[in-house]
PDB file of C-alpha atoms in Angstrom:
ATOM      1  CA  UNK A 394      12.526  19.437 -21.262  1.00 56.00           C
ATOM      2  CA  UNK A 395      10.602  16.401 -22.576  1.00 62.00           C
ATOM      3  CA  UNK A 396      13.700  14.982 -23.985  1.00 64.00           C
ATOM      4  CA  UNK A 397      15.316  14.915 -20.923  1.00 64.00           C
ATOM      5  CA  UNK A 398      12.718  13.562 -18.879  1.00 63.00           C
ATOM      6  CA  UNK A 399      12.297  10.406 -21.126  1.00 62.00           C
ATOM      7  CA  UNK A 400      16.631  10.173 -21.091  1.00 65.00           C
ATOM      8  CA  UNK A 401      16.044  10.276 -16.775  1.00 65.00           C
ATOM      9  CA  UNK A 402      12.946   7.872 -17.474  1.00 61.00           C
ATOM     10  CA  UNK A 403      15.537   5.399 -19.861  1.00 63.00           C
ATOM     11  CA  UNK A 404      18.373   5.676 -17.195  1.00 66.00           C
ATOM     12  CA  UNK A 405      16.238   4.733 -14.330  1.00 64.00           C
ATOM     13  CA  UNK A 406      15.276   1.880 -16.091  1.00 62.00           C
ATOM     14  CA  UNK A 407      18.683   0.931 -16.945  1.00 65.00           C
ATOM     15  CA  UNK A 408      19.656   0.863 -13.537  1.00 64.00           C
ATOM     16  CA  UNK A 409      17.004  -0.867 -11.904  1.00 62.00           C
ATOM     17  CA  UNK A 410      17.510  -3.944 -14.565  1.00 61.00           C
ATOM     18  CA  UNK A 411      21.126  -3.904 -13.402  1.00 62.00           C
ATOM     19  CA  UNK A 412      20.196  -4.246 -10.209  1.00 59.00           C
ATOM     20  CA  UNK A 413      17.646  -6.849 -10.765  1.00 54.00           C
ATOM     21  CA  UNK A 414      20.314  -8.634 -12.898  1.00 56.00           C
ATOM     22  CA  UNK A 415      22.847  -8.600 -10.237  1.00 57.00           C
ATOM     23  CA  UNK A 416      20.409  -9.975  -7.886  1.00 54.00           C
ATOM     24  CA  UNK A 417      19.721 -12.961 -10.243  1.00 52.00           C
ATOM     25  CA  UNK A 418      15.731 -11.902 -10.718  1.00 48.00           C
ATOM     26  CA  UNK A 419      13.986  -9.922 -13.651  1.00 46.00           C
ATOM     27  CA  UNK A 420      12.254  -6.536 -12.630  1.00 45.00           C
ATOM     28  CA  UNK A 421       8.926  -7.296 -11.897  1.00 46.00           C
ATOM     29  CA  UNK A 422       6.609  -5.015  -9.568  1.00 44.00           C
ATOM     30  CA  UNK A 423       6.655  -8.178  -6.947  1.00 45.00           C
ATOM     31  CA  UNK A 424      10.628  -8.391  -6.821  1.00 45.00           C
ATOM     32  CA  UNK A 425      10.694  -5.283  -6.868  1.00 46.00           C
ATOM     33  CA  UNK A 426       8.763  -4.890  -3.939  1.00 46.00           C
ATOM     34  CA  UNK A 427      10.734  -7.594  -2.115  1.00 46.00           C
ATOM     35  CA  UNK A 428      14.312  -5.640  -3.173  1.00 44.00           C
ATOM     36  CA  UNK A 429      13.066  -2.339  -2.307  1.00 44.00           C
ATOM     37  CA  UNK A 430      10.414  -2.381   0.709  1.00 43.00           C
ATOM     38  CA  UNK A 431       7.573   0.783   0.125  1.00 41.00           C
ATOM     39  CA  UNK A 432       8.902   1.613  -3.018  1.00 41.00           C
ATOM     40  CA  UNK A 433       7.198   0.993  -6.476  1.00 39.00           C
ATOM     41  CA  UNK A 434       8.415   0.351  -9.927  1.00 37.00           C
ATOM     42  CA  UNK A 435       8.843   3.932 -11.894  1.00 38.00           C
ATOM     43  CA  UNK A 436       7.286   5.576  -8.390  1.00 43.00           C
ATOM     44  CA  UNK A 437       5.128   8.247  -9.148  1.00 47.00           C
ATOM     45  CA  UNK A 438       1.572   8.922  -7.749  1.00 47.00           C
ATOM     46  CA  UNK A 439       1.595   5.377  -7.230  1.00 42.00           C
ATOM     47  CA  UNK A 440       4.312   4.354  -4.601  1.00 49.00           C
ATOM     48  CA  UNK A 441       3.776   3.654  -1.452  1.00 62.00           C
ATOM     49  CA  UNK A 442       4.572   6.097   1.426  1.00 86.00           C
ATOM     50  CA  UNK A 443       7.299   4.992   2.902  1.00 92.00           C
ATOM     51  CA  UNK A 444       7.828   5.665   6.913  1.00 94.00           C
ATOM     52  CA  UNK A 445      11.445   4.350   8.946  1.00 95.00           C
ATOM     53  CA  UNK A 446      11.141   3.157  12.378  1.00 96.00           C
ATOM     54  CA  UNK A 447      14.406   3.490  14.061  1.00 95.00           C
ATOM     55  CA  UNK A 448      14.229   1.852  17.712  1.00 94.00           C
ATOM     56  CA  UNK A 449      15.626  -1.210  19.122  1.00 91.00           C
ATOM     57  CA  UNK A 450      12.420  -1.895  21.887  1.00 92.00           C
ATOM     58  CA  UNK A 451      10.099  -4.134  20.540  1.00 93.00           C
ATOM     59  CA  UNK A 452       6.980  -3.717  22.219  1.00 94.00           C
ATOM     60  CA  UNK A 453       8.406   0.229  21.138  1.00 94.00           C
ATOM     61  CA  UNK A 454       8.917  -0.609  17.923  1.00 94.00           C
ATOM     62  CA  UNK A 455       5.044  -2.428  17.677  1.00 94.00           C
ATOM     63  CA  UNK A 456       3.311   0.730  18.712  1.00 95.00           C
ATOM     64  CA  UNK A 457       5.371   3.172  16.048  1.00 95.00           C
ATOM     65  CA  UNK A 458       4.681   0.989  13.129  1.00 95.00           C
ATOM     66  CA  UNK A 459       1.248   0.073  14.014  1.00 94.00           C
ATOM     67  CA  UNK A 460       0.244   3.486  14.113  1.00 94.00           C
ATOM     68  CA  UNK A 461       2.519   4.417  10.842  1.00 94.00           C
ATOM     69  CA  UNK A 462       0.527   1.729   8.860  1.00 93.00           C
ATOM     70  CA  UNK A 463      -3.074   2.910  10.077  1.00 92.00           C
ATOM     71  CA  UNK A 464      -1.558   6.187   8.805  1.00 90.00           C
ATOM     72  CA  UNK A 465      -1.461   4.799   5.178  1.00 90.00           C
ATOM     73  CA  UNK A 466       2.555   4.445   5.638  1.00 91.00           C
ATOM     74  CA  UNK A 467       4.184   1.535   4.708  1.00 92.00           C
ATOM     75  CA  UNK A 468       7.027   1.283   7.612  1.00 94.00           C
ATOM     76  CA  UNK A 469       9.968  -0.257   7.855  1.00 94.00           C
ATOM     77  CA  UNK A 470      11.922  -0.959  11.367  1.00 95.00           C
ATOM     78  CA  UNK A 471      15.761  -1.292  12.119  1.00 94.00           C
ATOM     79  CA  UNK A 472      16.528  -2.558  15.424  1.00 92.00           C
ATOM     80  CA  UNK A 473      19.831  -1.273  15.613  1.00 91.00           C
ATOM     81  CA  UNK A 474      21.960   2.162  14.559  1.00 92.00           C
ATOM     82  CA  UNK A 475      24.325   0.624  11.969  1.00 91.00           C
ATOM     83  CA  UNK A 476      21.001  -1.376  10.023  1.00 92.00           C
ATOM     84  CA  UNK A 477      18.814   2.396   9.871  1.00 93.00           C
ATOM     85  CA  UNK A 478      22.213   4.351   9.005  1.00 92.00           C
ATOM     86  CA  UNK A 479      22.626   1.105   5.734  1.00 92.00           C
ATOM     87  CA  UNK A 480      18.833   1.933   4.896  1.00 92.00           C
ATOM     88  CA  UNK A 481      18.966   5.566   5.076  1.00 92.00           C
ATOM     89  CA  UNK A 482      22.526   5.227   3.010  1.00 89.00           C
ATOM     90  CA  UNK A 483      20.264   3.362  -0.095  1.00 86.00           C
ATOM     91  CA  UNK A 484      19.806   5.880  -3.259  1.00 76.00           C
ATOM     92  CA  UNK A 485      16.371   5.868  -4.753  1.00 78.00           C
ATOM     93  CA  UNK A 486      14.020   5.481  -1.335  1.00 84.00           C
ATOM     94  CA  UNK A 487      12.929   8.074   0.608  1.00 86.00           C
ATOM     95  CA  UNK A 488      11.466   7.831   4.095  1.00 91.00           C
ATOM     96  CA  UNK A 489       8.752  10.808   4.514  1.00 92.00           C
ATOM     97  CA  UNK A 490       8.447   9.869   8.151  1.00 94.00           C
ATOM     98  CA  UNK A 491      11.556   9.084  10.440  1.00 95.00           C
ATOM     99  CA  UNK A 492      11.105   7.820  13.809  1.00 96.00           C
ATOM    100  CA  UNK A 493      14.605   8.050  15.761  1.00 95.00           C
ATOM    101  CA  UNK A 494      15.302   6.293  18.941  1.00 93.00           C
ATOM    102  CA  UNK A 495      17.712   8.339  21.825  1.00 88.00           C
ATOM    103  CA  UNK A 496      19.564   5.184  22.993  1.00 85.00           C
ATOM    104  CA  UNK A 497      20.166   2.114  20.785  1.00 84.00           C
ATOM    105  CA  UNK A 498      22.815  -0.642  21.910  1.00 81.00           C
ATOM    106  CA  UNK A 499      25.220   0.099  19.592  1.00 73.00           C
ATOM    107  CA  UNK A 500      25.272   3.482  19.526  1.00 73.00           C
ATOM    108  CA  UNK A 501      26.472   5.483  22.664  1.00 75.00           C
ATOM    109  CA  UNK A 502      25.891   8.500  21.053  1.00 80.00           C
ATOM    110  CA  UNK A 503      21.915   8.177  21.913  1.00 65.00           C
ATOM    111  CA  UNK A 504      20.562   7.838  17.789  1.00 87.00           C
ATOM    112  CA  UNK A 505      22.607  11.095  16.785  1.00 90.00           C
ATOM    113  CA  UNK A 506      24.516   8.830  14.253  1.00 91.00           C
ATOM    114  CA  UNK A 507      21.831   8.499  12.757  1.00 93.00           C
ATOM    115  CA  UNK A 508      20.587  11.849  12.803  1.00 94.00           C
ATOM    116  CA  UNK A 509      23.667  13.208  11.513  1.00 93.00           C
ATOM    117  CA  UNK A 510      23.173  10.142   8.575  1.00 93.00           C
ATOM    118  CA  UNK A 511      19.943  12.074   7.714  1.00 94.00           C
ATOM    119  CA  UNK A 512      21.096  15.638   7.848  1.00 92.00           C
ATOM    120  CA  UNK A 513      24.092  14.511   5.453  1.00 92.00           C
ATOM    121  CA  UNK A 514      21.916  13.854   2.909  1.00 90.00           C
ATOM    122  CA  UNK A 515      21.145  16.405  -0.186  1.00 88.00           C
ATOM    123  CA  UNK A 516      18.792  19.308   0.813  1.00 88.00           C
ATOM    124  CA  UNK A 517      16.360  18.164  -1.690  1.00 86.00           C
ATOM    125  CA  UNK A 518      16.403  14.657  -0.158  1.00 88.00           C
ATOM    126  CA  UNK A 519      16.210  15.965   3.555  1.00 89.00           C
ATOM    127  CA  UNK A 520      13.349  18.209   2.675  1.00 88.00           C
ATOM    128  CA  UNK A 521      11.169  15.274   1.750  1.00 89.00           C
ATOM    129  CA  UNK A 522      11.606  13.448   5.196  1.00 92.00           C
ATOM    130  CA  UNK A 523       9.845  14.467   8.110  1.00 93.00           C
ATOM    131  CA  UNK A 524      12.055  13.810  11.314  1.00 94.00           C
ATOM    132  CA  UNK A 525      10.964  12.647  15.084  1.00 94.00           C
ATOM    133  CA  UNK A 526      13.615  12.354  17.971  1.00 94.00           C
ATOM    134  CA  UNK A 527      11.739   9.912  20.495  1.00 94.00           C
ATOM    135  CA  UNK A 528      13.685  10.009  23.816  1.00 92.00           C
ATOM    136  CA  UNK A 529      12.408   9.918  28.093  1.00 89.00           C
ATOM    137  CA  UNK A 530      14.449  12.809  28.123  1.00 91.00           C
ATOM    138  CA  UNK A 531      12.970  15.588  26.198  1.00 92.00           C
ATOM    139  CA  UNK A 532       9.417  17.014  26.395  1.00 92.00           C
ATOM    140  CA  UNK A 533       7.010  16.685  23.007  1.00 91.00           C
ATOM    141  CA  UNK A 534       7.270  19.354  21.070  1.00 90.00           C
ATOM    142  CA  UNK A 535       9.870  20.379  22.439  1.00 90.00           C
ATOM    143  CA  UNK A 536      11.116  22.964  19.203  1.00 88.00           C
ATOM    144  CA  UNK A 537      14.541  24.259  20.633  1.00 90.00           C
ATOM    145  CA  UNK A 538      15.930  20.401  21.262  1.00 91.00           C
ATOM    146  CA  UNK A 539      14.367  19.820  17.625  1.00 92.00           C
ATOM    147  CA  UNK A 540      16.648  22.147  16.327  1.00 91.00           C
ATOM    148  CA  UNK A 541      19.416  21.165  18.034  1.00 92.00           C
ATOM    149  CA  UNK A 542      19.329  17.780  17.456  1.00 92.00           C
ATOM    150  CA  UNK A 543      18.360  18.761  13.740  1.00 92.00           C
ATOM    151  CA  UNK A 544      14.899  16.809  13.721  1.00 93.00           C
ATOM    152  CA  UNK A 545      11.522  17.944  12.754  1.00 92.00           C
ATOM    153  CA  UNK A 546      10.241  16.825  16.204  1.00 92.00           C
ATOM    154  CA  UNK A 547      10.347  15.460  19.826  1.00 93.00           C
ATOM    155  CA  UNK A 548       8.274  13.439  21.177  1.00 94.00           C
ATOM    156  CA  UNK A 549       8.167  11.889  24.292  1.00 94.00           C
ATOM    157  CA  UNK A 550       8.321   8.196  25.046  1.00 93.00           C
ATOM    158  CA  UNK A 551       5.401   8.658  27.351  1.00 94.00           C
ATOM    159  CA  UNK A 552       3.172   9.945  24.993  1.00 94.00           C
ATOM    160  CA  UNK A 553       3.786   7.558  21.852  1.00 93.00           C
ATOM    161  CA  UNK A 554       0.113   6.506  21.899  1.00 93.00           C
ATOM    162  CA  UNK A 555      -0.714   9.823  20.559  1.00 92.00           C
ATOM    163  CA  UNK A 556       1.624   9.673  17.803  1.00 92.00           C
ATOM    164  CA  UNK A 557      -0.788   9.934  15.410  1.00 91.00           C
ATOM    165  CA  UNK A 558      -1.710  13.534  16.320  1.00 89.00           C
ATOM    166  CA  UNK A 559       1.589  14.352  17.712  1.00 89.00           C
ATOM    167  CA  UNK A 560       2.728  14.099  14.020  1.00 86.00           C
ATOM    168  CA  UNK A 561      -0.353  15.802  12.375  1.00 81.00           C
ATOM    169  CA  UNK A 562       0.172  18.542  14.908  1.00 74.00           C
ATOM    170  CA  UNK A 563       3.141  20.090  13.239  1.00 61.00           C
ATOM    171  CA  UNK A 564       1.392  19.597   9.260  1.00 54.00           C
ATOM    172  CA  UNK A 565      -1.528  21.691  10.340  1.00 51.00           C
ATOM    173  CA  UNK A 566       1.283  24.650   9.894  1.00 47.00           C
ATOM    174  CA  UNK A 567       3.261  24.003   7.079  1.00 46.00           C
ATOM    175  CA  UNK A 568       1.639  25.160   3.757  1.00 45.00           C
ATOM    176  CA  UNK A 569       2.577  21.853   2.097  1.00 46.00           C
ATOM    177  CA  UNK A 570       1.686  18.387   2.651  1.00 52.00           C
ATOM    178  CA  UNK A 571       5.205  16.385   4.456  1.00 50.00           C
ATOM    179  CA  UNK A 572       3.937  13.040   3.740  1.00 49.00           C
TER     180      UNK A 572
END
């Protein structure tokens, strides 16, 4: 078991030196941090909690991060469909929180690309990531769209100044800690 942690441990840091390599820098924790947003070096108990902000409304996407970051999340927006489904298609980060627009310009499927981005990925990845569907249309809470859609959560666009306990809400159930 040991022996193949410290093999896991030796590949990992293979590939990161690659990729610092290909990007021209050497793998420190401060290019790391500008290659990789909210994730640390070797992660562990140590990296930062990483949240992803999907919504192309400004003054939208202000309020979501803002209350992410007093959260102790470090997030990360995307403006539009195509740049969230690129960061949710990197290996190596997870997102514990996911905030996911209805209606972005380039996508006239209302965000369910990039639902459908997040519900491809590996169980074990997709277990890790805690899912909100913001839309006008659907009520907070709201567990049967949740399903549906295949997100943790609704919440409404009304109520996004209590996002802070609109997202404890569901924790206070779940005999695990999602973020």
């Amino acid at each position: 078991h040991l022996a193949l942690r410290g093999k896991l441990k030796n590949r990992r840091q293979e590939l990161m030196a690659e990729i610092f390599r290909t990007l021209g820098t050497a793998p420190t924790a401060s290019t790391a941090a500008a290659a990789f947003p909210g994730v640390t070096l070797g992660g562990g108990k140590n990296a930062q909690k990483l949240a992803l902000v999907c919504e192309d409304e400004a003054m939208i996407q202000a309020m979501i991060r803002d209350t992410l970051q007093s959260m102790g999340m470090t997030a990360v927006v995307c403006g539009t469909a195509a740049e969230a489904i690129e960061r949710l298609s990197q290996t190596g980060v997870v997102h514990r929180i996911v905030t996911v627009d209805n209606r972005f310009p380039d996508d006239a499927e209302g965000g369910i690309k990039i639902l459908q981005a997040i519900n491809a990925k590996l169980p074990d990845e997709r277990r890790k990531m805690f899912v909100a569907f913001v839309s006008a249309d659907l009520s907070t809470l709201d567990g049967n769209s949740a399903f549906v859609l295949g997100a943790n959560i609704t919440i409404n666009k009304k109520e996004l100044k209590r996002l802070q306990p609109i997202l404890e809400e569901p924790r206070r159930a779940l005999p695990v800690k999602v973020y």
